[in-house]
Structures are given as C-alpha cells and as structure tokens.
GROMACS .gro file of N, CA, C and O in nm:
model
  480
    1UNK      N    1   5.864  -5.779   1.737
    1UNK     CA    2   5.844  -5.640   1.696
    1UNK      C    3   5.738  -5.579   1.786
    1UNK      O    4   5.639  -5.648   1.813
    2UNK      N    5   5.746  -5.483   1.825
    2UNK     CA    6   5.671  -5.389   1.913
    2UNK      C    7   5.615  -5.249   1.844
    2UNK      O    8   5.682  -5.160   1.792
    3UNK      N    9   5.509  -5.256   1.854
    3UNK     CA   10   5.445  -5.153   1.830
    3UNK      C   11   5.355  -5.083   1.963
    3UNK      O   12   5.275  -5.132   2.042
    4UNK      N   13   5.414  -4.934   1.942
    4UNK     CA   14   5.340  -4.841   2.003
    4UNK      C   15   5.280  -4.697   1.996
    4UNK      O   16   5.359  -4.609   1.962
    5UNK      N   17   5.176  -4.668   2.017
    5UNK     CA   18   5.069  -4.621   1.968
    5UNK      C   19   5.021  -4.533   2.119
    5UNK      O   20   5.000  -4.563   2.236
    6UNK      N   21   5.021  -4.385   2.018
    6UNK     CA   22   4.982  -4.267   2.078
    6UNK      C   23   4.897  -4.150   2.050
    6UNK      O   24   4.875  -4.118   1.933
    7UNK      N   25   4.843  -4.079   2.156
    7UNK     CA   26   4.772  -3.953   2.035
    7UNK      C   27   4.617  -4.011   2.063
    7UNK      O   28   4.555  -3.927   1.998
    8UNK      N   29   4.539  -4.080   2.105
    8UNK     CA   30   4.401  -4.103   2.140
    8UNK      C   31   4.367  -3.989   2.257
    8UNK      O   32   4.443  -3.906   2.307
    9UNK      N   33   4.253  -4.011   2.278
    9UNK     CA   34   4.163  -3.896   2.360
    9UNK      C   35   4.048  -3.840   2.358
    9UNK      O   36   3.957  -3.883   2.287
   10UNK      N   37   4.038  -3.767   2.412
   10UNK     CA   38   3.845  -3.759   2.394
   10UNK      C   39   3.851  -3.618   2.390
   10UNK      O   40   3.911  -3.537   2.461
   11UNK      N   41   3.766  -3.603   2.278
   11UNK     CA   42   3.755  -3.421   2.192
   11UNK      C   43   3.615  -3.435   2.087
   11UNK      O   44   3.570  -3.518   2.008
   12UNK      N   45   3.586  -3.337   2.126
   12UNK     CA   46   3.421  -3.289   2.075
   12UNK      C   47   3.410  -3.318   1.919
   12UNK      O   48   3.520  -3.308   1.864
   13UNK      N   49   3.318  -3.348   1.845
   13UNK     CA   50   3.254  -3.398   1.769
   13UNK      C   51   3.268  -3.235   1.671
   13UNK      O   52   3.230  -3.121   1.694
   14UNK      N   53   3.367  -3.320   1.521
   14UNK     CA   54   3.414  -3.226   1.478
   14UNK      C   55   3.582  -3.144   1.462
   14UNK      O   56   3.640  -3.054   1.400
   15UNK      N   57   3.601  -3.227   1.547
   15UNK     CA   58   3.720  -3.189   1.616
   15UNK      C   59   3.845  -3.269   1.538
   15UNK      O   60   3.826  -3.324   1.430
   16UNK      N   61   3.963  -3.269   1.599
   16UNK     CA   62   4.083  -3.343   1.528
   16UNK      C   63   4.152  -3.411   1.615
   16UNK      O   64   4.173  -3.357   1.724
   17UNK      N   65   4.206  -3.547   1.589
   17UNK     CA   66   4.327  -3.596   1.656
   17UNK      C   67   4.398  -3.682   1.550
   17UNK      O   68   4.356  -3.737   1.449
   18UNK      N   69   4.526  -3.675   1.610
   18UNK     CA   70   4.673  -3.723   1.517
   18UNK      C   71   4.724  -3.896   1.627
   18UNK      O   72   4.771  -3.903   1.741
   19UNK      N   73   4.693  -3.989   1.544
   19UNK     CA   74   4.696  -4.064   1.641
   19UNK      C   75   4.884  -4.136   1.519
   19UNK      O   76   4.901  -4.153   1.398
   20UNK      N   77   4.976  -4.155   1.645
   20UNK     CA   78   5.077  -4.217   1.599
   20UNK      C   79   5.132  -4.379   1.614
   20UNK      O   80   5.072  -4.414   1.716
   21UNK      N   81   5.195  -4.470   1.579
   21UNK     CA   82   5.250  -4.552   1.610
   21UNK      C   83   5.412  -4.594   1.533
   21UNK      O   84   5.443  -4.562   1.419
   22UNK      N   85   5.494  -4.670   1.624
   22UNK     CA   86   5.603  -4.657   1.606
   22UNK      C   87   5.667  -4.824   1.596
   22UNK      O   88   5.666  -4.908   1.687
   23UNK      N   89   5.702  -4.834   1.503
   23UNK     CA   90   5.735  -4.990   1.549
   23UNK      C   91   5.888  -5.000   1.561
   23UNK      O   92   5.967  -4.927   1.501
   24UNK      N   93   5.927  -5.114   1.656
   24UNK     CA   94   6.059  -5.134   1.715
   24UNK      C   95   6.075  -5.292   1.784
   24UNK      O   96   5.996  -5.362   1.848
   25UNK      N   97   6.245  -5.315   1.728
   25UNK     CA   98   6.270  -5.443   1.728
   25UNK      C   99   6.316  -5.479   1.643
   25UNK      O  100   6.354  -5.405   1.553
   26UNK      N  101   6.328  -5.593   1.643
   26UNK     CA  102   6.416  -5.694   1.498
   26UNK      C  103   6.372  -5.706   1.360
   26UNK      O  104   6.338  -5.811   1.306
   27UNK      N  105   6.375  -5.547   1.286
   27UNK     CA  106   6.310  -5.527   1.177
   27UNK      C  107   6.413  -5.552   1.079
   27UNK      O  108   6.526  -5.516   1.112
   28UNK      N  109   6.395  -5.620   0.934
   28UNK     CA  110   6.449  -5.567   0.840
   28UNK      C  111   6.335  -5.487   0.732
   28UNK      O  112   6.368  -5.410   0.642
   29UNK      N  113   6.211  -5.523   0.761
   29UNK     CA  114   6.158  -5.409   0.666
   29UNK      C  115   6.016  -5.462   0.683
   29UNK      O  116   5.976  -5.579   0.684
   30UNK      N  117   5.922  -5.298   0.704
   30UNK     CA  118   5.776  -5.334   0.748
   30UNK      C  119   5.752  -5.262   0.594
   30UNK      O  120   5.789  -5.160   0.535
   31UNK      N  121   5.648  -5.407   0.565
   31UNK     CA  122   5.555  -5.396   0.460
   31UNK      C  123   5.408  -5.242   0.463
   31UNK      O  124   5.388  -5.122   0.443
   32UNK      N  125   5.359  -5.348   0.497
   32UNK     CA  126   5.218  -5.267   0.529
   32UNK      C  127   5.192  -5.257   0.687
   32UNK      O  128   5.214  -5.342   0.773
   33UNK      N  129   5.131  -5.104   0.701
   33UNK     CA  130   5.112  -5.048   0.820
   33UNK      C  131   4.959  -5.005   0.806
   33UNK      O  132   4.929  -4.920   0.723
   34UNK      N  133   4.860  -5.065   0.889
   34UNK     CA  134   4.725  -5.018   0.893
   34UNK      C  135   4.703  -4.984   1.014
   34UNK      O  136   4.779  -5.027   1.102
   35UNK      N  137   4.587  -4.893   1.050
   35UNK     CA  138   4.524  -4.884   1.177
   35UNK      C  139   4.365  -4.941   1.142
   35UNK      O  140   4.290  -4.916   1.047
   36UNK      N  141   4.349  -5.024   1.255
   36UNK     CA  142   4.226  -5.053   1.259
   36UNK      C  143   4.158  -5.004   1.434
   36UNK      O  144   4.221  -4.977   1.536
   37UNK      N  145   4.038  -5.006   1.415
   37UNK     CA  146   3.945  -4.948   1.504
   37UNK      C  147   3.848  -5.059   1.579
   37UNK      O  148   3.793  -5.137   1.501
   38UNK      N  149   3.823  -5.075   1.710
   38UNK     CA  150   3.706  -5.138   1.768
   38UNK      C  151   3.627  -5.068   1.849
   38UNK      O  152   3.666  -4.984   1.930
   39UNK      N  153   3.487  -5.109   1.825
   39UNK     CA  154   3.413  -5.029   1.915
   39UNK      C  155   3.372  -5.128   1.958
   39UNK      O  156   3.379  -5.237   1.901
   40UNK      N  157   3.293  -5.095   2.129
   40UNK     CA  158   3.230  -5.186   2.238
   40UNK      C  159   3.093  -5.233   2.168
   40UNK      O  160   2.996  -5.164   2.137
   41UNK      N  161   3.118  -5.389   2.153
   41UNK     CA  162   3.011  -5.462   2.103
   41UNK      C  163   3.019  -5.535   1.967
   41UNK      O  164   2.951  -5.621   1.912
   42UNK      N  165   3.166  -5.443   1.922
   42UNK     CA  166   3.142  -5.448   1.715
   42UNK      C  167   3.265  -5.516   1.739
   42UNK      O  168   3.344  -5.510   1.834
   43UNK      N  169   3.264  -5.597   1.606
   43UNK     CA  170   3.378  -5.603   1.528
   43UNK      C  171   3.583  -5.536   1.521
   43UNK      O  172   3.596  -5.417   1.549
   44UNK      N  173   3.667  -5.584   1.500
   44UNK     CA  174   3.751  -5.504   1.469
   44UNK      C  175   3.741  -5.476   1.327
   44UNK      O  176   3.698  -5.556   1.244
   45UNK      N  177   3.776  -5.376   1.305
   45UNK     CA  178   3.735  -5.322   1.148
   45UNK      C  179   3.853  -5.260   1.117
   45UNK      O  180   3.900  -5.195   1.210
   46UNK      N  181   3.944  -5.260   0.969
   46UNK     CA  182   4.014  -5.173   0.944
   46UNK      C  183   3.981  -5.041   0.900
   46UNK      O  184   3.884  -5.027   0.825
   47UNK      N  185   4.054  -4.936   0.940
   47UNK     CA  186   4.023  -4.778   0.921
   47UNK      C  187   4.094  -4.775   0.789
   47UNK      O  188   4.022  -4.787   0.689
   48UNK      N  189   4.198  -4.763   0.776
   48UNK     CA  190   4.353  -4.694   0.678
   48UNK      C  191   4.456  -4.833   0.681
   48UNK      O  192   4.480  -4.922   0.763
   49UNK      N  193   4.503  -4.799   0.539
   49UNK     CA  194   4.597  -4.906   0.536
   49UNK      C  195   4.740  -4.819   0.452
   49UNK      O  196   4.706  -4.732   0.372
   50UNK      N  197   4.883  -4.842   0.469
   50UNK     CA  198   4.917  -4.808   0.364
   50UNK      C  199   5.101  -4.847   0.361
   50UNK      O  200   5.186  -4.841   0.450
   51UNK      N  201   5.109  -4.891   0.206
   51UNK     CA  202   5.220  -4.966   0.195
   51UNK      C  203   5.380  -4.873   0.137
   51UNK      O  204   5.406  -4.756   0.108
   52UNK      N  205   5.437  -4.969   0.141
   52UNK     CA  206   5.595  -4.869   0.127
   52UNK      C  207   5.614  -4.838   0.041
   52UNK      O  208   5.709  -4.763   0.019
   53UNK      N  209   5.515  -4.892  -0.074
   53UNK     CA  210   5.536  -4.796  -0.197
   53UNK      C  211   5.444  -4.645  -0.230
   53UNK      O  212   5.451  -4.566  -0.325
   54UNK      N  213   5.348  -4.646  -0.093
   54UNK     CA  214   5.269  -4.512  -0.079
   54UNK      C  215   5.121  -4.549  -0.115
   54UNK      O  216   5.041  -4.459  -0.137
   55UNK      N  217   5.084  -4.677  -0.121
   55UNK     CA  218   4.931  -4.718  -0.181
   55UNK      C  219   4.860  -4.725  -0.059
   55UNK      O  220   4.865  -4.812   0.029
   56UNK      N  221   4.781  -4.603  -0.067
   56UNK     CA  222   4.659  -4.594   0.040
   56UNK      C  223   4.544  -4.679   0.008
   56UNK      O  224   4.520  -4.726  -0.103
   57UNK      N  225   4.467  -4.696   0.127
   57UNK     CA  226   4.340  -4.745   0.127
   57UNK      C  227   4.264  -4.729   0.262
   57UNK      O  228   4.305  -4.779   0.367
   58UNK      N  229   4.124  -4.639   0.247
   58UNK     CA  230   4.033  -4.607   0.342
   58UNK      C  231   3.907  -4.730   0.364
   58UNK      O  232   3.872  -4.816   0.282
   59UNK      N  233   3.848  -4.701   0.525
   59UNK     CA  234   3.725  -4.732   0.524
   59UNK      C  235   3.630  -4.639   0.412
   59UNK      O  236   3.687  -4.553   0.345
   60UNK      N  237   3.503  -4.658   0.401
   60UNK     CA  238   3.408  -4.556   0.350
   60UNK      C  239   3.380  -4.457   0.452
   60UNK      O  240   3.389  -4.335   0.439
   61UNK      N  241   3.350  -4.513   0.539
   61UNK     CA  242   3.326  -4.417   0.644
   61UNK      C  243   3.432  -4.356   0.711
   61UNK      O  244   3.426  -4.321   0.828
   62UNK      N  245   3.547  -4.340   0.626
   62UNK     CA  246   3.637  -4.224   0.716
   62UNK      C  247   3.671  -4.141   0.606
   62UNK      O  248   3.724  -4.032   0.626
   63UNK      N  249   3.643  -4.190   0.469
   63UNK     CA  250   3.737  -4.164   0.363
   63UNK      C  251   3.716  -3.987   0.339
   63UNK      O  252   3.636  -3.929   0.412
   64UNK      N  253   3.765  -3.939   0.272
   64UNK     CA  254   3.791  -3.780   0.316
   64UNK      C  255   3.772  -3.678   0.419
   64UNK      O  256   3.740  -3.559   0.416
   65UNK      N  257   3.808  -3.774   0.524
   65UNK     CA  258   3.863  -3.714   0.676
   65UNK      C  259   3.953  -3.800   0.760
   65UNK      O  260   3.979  -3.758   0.873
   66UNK      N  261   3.978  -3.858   0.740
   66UNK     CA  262   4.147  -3.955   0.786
   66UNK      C  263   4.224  -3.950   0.663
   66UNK      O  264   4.191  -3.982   0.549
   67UNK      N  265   4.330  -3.903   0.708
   67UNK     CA  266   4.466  -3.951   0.650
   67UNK      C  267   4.563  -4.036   0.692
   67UNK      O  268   4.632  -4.025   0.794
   68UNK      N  269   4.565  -4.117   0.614
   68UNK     CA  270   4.765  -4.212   0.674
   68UNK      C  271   4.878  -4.174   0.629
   68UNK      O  272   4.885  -4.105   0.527
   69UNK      N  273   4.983  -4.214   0.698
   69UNK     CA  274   5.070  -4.170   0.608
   69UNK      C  275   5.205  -4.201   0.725
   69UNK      O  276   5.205  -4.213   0.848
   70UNK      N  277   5.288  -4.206   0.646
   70UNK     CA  278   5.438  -4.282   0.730
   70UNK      C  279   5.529  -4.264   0.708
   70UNK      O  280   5.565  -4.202   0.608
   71UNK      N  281   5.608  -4.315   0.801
   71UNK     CA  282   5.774  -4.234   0.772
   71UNK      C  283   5.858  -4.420   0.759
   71UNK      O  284   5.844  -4.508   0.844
   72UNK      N  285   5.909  -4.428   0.678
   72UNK     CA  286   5.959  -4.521   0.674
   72UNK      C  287   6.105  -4.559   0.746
   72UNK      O  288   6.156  -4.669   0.768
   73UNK      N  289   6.153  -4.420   0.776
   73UNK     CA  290   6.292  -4.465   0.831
   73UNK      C  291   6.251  -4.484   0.942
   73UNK      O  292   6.244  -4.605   0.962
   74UNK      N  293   6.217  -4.419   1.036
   74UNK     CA  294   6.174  -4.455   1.160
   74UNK      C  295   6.083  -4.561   1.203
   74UNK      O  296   6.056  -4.581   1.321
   75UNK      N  297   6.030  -4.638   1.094
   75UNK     CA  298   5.887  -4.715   1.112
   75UNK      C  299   5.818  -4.665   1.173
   75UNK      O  300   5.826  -4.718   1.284
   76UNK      N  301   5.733  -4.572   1.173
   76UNK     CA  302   5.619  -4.510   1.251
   76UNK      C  303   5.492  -4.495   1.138
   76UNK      O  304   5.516  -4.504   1.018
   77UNK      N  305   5.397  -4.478   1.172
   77UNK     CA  306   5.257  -4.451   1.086
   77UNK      C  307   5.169  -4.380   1.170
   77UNK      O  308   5.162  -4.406   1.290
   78UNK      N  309   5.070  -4.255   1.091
   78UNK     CA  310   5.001  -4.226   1.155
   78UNK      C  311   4.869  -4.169   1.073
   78UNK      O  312   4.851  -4.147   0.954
   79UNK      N  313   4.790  -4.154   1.184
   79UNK     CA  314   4.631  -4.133   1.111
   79UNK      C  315   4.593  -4.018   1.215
   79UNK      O  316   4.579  -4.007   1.337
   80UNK      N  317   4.581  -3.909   1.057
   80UNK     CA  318   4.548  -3.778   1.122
   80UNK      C  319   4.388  -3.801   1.123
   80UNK      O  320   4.363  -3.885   1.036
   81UNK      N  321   4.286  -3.764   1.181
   81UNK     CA  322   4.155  -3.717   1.207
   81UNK      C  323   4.081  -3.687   1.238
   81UNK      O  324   4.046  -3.687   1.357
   82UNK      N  325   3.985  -3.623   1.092
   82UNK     CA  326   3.956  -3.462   1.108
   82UNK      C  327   3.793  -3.492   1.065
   82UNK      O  328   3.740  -3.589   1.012
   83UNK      N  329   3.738  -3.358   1.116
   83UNK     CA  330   3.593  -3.388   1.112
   83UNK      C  331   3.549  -3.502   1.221
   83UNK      O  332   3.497  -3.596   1.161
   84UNK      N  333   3.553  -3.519   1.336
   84UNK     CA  334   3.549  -3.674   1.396
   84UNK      C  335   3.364  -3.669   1.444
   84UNK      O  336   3.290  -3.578   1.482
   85UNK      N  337   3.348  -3.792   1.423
   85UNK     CA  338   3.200  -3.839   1.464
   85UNK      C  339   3.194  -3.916   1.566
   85UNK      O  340   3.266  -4.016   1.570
   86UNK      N  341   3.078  -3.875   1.704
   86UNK     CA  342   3.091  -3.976   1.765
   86UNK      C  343   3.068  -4.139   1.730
   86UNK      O  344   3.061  -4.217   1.825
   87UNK      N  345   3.061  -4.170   1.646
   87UNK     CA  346   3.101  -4.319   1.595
   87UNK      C  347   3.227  -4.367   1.561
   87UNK      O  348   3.269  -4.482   1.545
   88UNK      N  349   3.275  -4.265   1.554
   88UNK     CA  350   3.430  -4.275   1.549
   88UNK      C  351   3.522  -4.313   1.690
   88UNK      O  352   3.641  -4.329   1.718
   89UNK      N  353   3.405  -4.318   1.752
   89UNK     CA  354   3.460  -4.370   1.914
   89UNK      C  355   3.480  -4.500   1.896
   89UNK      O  356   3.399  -4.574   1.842
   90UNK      N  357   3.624  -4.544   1.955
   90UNK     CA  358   3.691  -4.676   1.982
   90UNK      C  359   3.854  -4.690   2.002
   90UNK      O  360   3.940  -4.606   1.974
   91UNK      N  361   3.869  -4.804   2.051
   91UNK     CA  362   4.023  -4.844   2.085
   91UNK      C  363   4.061  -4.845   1.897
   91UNK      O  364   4.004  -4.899   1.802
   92UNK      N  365   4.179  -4.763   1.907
   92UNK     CA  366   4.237  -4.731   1.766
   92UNK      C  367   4.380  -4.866   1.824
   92UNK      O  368   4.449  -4.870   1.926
   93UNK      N  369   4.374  -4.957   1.700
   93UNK     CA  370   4.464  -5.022   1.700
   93UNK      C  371   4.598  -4.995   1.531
   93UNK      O  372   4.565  -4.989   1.413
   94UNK      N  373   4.733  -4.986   1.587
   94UNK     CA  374   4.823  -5.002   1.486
   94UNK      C  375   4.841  -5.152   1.454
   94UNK      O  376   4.809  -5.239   1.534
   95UNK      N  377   4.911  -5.187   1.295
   95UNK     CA  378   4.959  -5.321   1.272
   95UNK      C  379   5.027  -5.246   1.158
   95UNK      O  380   5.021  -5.153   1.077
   96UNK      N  381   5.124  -5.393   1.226
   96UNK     CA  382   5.235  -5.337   1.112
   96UNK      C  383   5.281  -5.526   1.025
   96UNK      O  384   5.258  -5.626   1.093
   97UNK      N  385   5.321  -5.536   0.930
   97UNK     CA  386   5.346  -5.658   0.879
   97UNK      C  387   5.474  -5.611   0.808
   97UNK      O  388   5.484  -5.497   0.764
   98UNK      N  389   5.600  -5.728   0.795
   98UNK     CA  390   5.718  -5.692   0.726
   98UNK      C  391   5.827  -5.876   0.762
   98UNK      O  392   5.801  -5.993   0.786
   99UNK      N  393   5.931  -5.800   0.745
   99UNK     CA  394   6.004  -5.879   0.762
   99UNK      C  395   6.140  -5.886   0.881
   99UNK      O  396   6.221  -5.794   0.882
  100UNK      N  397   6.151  -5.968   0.950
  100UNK     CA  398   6.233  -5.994   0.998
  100UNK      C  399   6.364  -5.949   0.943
  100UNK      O  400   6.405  -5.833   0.949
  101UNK      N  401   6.426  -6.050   0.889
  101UNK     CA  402   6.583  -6.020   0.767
  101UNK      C  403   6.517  -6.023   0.636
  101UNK      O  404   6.397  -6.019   0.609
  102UNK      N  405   6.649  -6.034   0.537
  102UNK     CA  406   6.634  -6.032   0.400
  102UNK      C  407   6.592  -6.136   0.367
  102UNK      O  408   6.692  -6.209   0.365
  103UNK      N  409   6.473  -6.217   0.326
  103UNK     CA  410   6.425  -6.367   0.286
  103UNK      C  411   6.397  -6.401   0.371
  103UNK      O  412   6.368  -6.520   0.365
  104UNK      N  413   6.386  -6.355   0.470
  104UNK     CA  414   6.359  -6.460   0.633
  104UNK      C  415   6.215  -6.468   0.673
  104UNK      O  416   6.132  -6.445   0.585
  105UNK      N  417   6.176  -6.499   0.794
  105UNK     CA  418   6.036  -6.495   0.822
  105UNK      C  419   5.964  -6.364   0.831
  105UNK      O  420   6.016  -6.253   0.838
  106UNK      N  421   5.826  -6.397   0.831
  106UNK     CA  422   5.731  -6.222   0.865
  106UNK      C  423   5.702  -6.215   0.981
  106UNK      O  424   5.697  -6.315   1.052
  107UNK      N  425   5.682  -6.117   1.015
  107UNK     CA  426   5.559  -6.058   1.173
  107UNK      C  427   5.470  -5.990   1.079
  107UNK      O  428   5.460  -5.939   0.967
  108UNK      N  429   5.405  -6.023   1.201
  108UNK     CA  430   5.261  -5.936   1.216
  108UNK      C  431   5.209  -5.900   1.334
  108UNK      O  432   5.124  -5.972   1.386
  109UNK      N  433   5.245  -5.805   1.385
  109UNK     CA  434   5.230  -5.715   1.504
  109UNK      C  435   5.115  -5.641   1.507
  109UNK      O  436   5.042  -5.595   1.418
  110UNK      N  437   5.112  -5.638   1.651
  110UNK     CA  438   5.007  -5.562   1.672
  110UNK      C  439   5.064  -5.461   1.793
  110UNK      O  440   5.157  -5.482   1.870
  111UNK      N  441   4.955  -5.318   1.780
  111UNK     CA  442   5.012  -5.246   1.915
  111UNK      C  443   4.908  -5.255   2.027
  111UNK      O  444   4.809  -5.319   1.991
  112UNK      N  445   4.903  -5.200   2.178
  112UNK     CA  446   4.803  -5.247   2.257
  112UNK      C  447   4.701  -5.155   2.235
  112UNK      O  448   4.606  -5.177   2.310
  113UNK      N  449   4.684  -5.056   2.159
  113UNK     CA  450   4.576  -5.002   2.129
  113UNK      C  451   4.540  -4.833   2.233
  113UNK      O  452   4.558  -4.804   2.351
  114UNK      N  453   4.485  -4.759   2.119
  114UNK     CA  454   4.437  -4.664   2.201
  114UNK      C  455   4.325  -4.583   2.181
  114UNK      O  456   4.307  -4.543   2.066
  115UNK      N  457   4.225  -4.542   2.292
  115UNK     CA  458   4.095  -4.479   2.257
  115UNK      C  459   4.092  -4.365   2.224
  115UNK      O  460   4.161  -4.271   2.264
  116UNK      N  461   4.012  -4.366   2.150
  116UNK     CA  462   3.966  -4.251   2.112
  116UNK      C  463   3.788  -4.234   2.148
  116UNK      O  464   3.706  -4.322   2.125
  117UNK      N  465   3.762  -4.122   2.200
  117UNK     CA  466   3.649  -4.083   2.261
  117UNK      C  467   3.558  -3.962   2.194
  117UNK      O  468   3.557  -3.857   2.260
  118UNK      N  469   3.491  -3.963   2.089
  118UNK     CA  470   3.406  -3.860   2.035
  118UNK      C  471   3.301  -3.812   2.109
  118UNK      O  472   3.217  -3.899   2.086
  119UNK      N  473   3.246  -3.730   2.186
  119UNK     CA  474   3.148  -3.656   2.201
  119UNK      C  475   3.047  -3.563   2.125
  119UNK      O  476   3.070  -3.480   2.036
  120UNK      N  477   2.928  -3.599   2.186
  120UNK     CA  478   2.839  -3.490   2.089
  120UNK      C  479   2.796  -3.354   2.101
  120UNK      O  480   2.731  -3.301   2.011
   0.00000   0.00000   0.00000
C-alpha cells in the first residue's frame, strides 16, 4: 500500500494549510488514518487520528485548530490547519492501517512525508 501526501509549505504564522494523503494499492479496507508530525531533533509524535466509523482524536497542542477528516471511497485523509505556530514546523507524515482482503493480513503504511514550514 502506498501512501501519498501533499499540501506542505511554508506560510506565515497564523496562516492555513490543507495537507492531503491518498492511499493506493492492494486495499480491501483502511482502518485508521492518522497524521503524525516530526520536528528536527524531537520525536515522531502523532497530530490527528481518525477511524471509519468517524472517531476523531487530537494532539493538545493542535486541538481546536487542525481538523481531520476523510473520504473513504477514495482512501484519502486530510488535515486542514489553521491558526499555525511556528512549532508547528515539521515533516507532516500520513499512516494509514487496514486490511489487505476480507480476514486476511494488515498493513501499516506509511507516506514519505511532507514539510511544513511556519514562520514568525
């Protein structure tokens, strides 16, 4: 499964970006779709998580200024955000987890990631 991931960039502090990802390949059905975030030096950390029955879940530090949210036919997910802080600077990574066939094995994918650049 392939995931790819778009919509990073560098925009002033305050500002908005819509970051997308799309997954493709030998799906029969993606579970949960999160984006997680790394910054130079830290940790990978999850941002947003959210599953096919619509159950969100935020960091603290993004929570009422990121949104997730997904389209299930297409497998795609994305994280709108708004208000951005330069701490919010880092390689934005997608993951997606599901299934192969009906009963069959899982993935857990990852996409190659994309930055995002806050200024002050």
């Amino acid at each position: 499964v392939q995931l790819v991931e778009s919509g990073g960039g560098l925009v002033q502090a305050g500002g908005s970006l819509t970051l997308s990802c799309v997954a493709s390949g030998n799906i029969y059905k993606v579970n949960t779709m999160r984006w997680y975030r790394q910054a130079p030096g830290k940790q990978r950390e999850v941002v947003a998580g959210l599953t096919t029955g619509g159950s969100t879940n935020y960091a603290d530090s993004v929570k009422g200024r990121f949104t997730i949210s997904r389209d299930n036919v297409d497998n795609a997910v994305y994280l709108q955000m708004n208000s951005l802080k330069p701490e919010d600077t880092a390689v934005y990574y997608c993951n997606a987890r599901g299934y192969y066939s009906l009963g069959g094995p899982t993935f857990d994918s990852w996409g190659q990631g994309t930055q995002v650049t806050v200024s002050s």
